[in-house]
Tab-separated table of C-alpha atoms in Angstrom:
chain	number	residue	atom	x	y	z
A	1250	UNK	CA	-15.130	29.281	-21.750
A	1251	UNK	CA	-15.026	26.106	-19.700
A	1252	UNK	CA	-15.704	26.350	-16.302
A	1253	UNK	CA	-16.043	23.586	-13.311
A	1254	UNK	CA	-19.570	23.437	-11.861
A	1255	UNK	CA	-20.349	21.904	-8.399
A	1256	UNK	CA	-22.506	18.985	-8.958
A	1257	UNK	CA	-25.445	19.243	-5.917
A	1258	UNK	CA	-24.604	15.354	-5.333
A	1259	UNK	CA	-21.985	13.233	-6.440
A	1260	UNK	CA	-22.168	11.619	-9.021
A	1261	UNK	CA	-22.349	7.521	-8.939
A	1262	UNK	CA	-21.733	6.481	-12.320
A	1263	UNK	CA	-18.439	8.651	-12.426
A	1264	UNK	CA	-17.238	7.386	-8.258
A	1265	UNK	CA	-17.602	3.849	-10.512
A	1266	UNK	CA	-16.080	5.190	-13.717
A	1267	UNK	CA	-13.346	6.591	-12.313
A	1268	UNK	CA	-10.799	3.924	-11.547
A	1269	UNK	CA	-11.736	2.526	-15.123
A	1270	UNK	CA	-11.271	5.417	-16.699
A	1271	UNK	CA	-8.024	6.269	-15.146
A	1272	UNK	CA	-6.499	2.766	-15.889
A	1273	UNK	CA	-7.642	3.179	-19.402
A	1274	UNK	CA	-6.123	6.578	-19.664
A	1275	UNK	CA	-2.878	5.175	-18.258
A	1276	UNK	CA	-2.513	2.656	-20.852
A	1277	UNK	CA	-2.817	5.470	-23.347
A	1278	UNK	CA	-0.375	7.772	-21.818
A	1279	UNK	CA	1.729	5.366	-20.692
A	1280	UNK	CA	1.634	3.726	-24.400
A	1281	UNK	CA	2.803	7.287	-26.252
A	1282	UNK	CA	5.516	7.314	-22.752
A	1283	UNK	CA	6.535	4.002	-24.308
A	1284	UNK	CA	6.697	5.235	-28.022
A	1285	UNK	CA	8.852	8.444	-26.598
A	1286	UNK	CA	11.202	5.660	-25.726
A	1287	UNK	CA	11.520	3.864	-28.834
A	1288	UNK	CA	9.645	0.719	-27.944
A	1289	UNK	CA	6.478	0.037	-29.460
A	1290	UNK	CA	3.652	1.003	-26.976
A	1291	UNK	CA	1.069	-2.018	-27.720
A	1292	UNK	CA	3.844	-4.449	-27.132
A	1293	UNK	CA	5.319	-2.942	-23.527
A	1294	UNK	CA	2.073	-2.587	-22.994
A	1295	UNK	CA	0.499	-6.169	-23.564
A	1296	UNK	CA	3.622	-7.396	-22.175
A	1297	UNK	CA	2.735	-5.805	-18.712
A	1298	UNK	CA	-0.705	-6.665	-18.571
A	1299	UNK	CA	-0.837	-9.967	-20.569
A	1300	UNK	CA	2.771	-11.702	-20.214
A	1301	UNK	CA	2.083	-12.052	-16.315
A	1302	UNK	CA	-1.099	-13.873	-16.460
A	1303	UNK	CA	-1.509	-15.265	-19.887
A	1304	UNK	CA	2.613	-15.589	-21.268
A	1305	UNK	CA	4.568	-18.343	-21.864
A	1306	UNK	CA	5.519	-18.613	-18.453
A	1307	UNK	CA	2.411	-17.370	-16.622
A	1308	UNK	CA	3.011	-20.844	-14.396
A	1309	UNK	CA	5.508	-18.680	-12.849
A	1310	UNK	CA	4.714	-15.214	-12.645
A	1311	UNK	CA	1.285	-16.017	-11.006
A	1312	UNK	CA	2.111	-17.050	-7.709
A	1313	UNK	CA	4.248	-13.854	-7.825
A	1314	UNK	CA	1.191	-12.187	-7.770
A	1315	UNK	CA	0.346	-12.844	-4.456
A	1316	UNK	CA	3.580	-12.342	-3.035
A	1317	UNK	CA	3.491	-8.753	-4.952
A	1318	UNK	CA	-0.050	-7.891	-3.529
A	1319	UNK	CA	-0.245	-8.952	-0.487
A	1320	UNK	CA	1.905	-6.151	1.153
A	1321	UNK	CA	0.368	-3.921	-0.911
A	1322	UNK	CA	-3.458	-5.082	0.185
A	1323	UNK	CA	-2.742	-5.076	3.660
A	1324	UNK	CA	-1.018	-1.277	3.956
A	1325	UNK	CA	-3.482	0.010	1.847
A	1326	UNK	CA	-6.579	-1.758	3.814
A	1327	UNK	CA	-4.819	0.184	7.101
A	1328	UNK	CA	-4.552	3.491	5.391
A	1329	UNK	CA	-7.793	3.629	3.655
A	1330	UNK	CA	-9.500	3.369	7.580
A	1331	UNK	CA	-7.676	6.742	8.352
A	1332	UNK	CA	-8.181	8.375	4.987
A	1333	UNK	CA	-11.500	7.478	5.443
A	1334	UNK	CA	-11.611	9.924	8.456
A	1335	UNK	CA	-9.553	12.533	6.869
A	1336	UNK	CA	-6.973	11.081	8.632
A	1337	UNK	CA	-3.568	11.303	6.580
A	1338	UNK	CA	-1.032	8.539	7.213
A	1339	UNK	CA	1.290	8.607	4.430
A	1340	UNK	CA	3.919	7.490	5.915
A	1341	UNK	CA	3.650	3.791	6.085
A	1342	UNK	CA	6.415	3.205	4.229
A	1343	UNK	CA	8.448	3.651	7.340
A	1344	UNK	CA	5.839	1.404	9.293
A	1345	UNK	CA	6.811	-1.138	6.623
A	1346	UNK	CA	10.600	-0.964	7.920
A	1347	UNK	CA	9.985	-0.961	10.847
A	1348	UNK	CA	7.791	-3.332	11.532
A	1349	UNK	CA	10.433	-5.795	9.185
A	1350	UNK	CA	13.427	-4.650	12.275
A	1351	UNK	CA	11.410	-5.549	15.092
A	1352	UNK	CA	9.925	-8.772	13.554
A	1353	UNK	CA	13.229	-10.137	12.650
A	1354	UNK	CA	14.950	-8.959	15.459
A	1355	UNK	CA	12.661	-10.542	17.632
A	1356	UNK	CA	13.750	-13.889	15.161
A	1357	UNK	CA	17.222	-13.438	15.313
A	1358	UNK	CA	17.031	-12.833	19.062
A	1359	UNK	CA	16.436	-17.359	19.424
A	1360	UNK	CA	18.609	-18.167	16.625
A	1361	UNK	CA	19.063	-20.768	16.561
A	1362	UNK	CA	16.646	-22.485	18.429
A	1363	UNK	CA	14.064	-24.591	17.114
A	1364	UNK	CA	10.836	-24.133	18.485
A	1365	UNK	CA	7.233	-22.921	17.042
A	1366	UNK	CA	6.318	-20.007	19.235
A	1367	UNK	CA	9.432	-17.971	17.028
A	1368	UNK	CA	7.359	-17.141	14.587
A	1369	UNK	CA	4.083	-15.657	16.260
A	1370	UNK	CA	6.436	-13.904	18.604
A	1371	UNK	CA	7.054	-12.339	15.320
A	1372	UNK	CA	4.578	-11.484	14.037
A	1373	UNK	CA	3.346	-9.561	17.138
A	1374	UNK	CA	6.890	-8.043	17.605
A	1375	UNK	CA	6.194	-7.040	13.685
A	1376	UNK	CA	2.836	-5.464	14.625
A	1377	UNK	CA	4.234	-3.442	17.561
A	1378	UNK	CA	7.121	-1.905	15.296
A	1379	UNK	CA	4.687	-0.649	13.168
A	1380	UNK	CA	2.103	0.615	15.812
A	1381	UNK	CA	4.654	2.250	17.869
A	1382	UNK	CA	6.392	4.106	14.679
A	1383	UNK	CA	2.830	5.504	13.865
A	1384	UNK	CA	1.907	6.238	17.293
A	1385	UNK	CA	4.463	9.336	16.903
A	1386	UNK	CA	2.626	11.341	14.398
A	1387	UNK	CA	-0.729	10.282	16.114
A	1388	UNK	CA	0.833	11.351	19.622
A	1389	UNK	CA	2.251	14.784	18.364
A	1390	UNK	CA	-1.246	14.838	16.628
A	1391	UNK	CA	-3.282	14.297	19.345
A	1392	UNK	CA	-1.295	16.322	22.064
A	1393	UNK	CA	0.054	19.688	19.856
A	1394	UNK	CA	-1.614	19.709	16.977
A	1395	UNK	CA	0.703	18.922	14.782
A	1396	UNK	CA	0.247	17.882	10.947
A	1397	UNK	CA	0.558	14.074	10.923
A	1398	UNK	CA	1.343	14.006	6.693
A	1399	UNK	CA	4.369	15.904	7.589
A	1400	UNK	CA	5.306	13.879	10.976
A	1401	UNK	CA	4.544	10.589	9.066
A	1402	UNK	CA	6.558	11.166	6.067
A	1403	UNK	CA	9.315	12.645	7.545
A	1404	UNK	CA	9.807	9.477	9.859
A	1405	UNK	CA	9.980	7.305	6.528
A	1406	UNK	CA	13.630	9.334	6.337
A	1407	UNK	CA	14.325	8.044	9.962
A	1408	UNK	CA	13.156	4.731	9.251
A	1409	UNK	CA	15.504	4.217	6.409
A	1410	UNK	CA	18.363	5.600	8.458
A	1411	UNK	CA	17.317	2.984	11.088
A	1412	UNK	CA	17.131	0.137	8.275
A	1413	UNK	CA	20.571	1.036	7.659
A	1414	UNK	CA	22.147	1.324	10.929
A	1415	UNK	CA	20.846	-2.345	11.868
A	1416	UNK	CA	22.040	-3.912	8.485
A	1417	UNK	CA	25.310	-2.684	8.763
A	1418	UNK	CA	25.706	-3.494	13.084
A	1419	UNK	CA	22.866	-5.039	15.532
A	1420	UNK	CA	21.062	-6.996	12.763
A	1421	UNK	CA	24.621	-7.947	10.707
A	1422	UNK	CA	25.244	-11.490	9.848
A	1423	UNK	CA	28.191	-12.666	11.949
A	1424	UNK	CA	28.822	-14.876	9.055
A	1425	UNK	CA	28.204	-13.042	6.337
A	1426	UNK	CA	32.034	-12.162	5.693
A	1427	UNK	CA	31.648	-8.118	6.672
A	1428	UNK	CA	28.814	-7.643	3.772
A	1429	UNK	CA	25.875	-5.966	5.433
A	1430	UNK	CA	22.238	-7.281	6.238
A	1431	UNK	CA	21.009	-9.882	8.540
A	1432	UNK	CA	20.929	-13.261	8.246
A	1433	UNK	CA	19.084	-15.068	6.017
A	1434	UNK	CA	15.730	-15.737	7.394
A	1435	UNK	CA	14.635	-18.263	5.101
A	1436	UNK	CA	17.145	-20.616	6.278
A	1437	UNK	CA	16.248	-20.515	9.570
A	1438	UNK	CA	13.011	-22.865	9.494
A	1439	UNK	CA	11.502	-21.387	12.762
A	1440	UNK	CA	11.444	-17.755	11.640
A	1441	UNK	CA	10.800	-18.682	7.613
A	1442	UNK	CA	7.616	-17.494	5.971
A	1443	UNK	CA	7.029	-20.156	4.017
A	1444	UNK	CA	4.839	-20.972	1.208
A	1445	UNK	CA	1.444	-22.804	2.726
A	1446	UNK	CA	1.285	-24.487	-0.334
A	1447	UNK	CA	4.403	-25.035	-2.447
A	1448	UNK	CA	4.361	-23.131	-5.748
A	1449	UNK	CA	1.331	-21.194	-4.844
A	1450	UNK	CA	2.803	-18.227	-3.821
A	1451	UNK	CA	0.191	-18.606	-0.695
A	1452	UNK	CA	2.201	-17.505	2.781
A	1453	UNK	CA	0.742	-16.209	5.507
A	1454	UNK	CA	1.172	-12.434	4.868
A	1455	UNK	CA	-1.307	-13.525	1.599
A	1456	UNK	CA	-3.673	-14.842	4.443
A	1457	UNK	CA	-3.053	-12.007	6.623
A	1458	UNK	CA	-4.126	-9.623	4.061
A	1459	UNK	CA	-7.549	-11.436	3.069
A	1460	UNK	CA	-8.042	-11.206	6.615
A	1461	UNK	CA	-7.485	-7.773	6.675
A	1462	UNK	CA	-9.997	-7.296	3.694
A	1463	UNK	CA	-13.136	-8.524	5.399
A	1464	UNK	CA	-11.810	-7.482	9.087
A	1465	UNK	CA	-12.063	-3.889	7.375
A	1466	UNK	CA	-15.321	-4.730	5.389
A	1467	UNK	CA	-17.323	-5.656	8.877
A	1468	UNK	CA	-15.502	-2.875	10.608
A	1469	UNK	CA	-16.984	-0.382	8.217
A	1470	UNK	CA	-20.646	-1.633	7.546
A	1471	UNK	CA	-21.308	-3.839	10.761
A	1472	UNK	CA	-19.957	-1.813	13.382
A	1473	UNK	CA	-20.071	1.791	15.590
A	1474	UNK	CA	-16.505	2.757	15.181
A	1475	UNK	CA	-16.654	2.128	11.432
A	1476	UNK	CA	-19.550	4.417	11.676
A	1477	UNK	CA	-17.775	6.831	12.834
A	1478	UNK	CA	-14.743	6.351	10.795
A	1479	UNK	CA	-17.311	7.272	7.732
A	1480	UNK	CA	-18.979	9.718	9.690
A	1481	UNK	CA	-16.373	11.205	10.619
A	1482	UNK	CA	-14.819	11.786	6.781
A	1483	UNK	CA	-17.988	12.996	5.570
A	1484	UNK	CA	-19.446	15.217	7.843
A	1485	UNK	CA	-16.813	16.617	10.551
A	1486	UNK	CA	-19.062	18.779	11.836
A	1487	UNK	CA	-22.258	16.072	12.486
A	1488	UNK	CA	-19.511	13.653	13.793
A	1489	UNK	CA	-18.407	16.282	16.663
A	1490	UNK	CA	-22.162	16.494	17.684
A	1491	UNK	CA	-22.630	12.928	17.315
A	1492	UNK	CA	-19.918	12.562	20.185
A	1493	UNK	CA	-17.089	11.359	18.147
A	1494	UNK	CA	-14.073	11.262	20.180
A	1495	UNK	CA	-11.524	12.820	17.633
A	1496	UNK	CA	-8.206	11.866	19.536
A	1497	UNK	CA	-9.761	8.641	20.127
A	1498	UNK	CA	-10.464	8.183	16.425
A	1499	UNK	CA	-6.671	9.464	15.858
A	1500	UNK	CA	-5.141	7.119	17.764
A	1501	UNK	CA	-6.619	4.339	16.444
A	1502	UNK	CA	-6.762	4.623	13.008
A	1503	UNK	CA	-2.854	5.480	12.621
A	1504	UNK	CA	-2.352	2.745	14.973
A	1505	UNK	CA	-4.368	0.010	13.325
A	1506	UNK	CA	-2.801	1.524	9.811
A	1507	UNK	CA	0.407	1.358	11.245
A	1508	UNK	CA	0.478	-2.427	12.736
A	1509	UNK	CA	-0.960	-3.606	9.321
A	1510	UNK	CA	2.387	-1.962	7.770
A	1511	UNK	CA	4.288	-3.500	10.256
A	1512	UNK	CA	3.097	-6.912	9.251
A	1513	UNK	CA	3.867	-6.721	5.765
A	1514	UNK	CA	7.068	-6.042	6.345
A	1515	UNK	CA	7.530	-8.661	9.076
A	1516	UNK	CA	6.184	-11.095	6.225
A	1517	UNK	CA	8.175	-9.698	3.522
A	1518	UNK	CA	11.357	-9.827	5.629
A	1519	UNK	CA	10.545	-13.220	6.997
A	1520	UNK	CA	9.532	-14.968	3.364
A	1521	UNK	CA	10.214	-13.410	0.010
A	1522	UNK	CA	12.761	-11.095	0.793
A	1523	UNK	CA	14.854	-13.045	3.893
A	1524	UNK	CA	16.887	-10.500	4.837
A	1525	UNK	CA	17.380	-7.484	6.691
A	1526	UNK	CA	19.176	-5.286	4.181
A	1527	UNK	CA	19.786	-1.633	3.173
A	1528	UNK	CA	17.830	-2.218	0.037
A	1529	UNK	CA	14.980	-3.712	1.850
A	1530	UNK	CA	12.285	-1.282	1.028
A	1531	UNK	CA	11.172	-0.955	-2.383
A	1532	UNK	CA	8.341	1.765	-1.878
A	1533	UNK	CA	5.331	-0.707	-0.852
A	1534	UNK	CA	4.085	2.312	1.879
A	1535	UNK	CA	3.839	4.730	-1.171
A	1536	UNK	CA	2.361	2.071	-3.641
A	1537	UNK	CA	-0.156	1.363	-1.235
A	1538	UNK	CA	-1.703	4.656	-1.176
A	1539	UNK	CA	-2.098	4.606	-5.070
A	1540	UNK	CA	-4.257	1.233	-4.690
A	1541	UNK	CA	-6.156	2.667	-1.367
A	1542	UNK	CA	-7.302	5.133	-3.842
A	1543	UNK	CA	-7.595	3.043	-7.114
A	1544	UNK	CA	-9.947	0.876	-4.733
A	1545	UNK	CA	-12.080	4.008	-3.917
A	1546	UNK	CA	-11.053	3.515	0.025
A	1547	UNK	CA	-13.533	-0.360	-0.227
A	1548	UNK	CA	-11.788	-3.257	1.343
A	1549	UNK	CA	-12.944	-5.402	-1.641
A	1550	UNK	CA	-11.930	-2.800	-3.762
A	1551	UNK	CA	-8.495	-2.410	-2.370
A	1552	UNK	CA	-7.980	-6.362	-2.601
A	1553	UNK	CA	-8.786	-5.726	-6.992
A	1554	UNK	CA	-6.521	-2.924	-7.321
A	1555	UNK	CA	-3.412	-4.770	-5.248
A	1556	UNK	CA	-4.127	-7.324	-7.430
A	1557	UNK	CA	-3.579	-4.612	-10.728
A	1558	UNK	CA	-0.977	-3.089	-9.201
A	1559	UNK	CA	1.223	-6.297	-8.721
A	1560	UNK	CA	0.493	-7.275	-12.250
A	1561	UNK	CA	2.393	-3.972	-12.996
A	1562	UNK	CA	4.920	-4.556	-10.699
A	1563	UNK	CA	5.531	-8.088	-11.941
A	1564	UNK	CA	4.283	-6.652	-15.737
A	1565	UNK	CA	6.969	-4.015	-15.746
A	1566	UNK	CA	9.816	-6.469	-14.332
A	1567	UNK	CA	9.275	-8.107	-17.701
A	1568	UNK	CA	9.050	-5.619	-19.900
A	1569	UNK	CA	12.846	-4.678	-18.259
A	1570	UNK	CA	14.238	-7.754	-19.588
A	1571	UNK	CA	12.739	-8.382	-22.398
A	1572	UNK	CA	12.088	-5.191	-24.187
A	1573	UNK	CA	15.058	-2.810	-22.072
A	1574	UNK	CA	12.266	-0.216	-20.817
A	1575	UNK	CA	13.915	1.552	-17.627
A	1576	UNK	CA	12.589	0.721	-14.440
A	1577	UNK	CA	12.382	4.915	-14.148
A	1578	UNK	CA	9.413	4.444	-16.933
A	1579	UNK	CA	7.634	1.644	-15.190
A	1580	UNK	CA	7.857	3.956	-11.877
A	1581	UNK	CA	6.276	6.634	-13.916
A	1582	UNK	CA	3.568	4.410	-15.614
A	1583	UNK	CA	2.624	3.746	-11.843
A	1584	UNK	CA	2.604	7.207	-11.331
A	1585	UNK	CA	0.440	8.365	-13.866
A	1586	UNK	CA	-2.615	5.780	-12.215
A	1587	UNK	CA	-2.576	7.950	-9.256
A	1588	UNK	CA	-2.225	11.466	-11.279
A	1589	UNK	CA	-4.906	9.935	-13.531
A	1590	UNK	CA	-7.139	8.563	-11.137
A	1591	UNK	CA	-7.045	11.888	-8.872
A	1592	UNK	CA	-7.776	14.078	-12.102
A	1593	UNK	CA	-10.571	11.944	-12.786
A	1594	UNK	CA	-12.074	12.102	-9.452
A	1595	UNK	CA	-12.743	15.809	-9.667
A	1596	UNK	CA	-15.605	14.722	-11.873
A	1597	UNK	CA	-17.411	12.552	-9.305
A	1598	UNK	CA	-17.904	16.305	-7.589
A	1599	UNK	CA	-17.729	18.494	-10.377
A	1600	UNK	CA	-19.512	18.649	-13.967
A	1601	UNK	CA	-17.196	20.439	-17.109
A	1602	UNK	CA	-19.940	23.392	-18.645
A	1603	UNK	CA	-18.965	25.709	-21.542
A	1604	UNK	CA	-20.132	29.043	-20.786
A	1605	UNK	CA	-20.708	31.634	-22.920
A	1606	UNK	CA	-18.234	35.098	-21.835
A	1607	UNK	CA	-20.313	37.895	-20.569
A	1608	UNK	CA	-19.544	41.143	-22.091
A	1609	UNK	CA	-19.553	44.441	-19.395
């Protein structure tokens, strides 16, 4: 008989092992997924993980890279603060839109002026649609008790609805011949995300997000609150006799989470994408939680798996074209890092012992 046992500490080679082990385990899976399919699994598979950085035309999939994992990086670096504290925000998804409304609303309010405050107004207006969208789980939180996982993700429904609404009436393109969504933002030079350096893929939502990564890493090891944060996911009960301020903590973490979501959908909106349309999201709030965990909740580790998962974003685009693989499949590849990664984990806590059946 095989039976979980309780390890008395966690283990540290398998809290390291883990996210190895689970990617490896992916590629397997996902490989016999792939066979299941009727494509061979070693070539969807190398042409996910090698085509991107290594193919014919790795000049241009690169840069993508950055573009891909940038969003990605700088929701997850927001949510892992929270999750951290036991704090569930898993609805930053929403955020995301959000925060992509506000920021190019508050563009499209000056069109078309040319002038260079546009931009950080923004960015801030970006931040605040974000903040404000997950202040309402952290308010119904704070003041009734209410579970924010459920609040959170049911606002991601609103959101969309939202997203909608604008694309097809405040946010429409006068211009754009009764087809919804906004204009496009990438012609207008005062409100355009653009590349730092051409062909780089570098934009300031990439900049943002490094930002983010060692704003997150001092926060954590350099500072009170991130002492708390960890304190506080650890040990509830020290934390409350420590003096922890639980609302406090509340607040802040979904808030913080929730302006960095904002953000990378202001920059997405404002650069890559350019427009305010009903297909605007494409799940970055959701991603982002599988790379908070594939990073084990570390800032540095978040930045290495947004990094993986955009090579399986871009990876999987590829393997569309050129070998016909659904985009369902590459969606469920994804999936199977988290399922993997999660099943895994159990062994950081927990050792596998055969024991023998006792007979009464």
């Amino acid at each position: 008989m095989i039976v979980l046992e309780k390890r008395p500490q966690p283990s540290r080679v398998w809290s390291y092992a883990t996210p190895l082990v689970a990617v490896l385990a992916t590629m397997f899976f996902g490989g016999v997924l792939f066979a299941i399919l009727g494509k061979n699994p070693v070539e969807a598979i190398g042409t996910i993980f090698w085509e991107p950085l290594f193919g014919e035309f790795a000049f241009y999939y690169r840069p993508q890279l950055l573009v891909k994992g940038a969003p990605l990086v700088l929701i997850a670096i927001g949510l892992s603060l929270g999750f951290r504290a036991g704090i569930w925000n898993i609805g930053a998804e929403g955020q995301y839109i959000m925060g992509a409304i506000f920021g190019a609303g508050a563009g499209l309010a000056f069109y078309p002026l040319d002038a260079f405050y546009i931009f950080p107004i923004m960015v801030i207006a970006g931040a605040f649609g974000g903040w404000l969208w997950a202040m309402i789980p952290a308010f119904l939180k704070v003041r009734f008790g209410t579970n924010e996982i459920l609040v959170s993700l049911m606002l991601v429904y609103v959101a969309e609805q939202m997203l909608a609404s604008v694309s097809l009436g405040l946010l429409k393109n006068p211009e754009g011949f009764g087809f919804p969504g906004s204009r496009n933002l990438q012609s207008y030079d005062s409100a355009h995300n653009a590349e730092l350096i051409a062909g780089s893929g570098m934009h300031w939502g990439v900049v943002t997000a490094l930002i983010a990564v060692i704003f997150a890493y001092v926060l954590l090891n350099r500072h009170m609150l991130g002492f708390h944060i960890r304190l506080t996911g650890e040990a509830p009960r020290a934390a409350k006799f420590a003096g922890v301020n639980p609302a406090r903590l509340i607040l802040f973490c979904l808030g913080l989470s929730g302006a960095l979501a904002g953000l990378a959908g202001m920059f997405e909106v404002s650069g890559p994408s350019g427009v305010v349309s009903i297909d605007f999201n494409v799940g970055y709030g959701f991603t982002a939680i599988i790379v908070a965990f594939l990073g084990r909740l570390h800032p540095v580790g978040i930045l290495l798996a947004g990094g993986l998962m955009a090579l399986t974003y871009i990876g999987g685009e590829i393997a569309q074209s050129q070998l016909g693989l659904p985009a369902a499949a590459i969606q469920v590849f994804q999936g199977m890092l988290l399922f993997f990664l999660l099943a895994f984990d159990l062994l950081t806590n927990y050792r596998i012992r055969a024991a023998r059946n006792e007979v009464a």
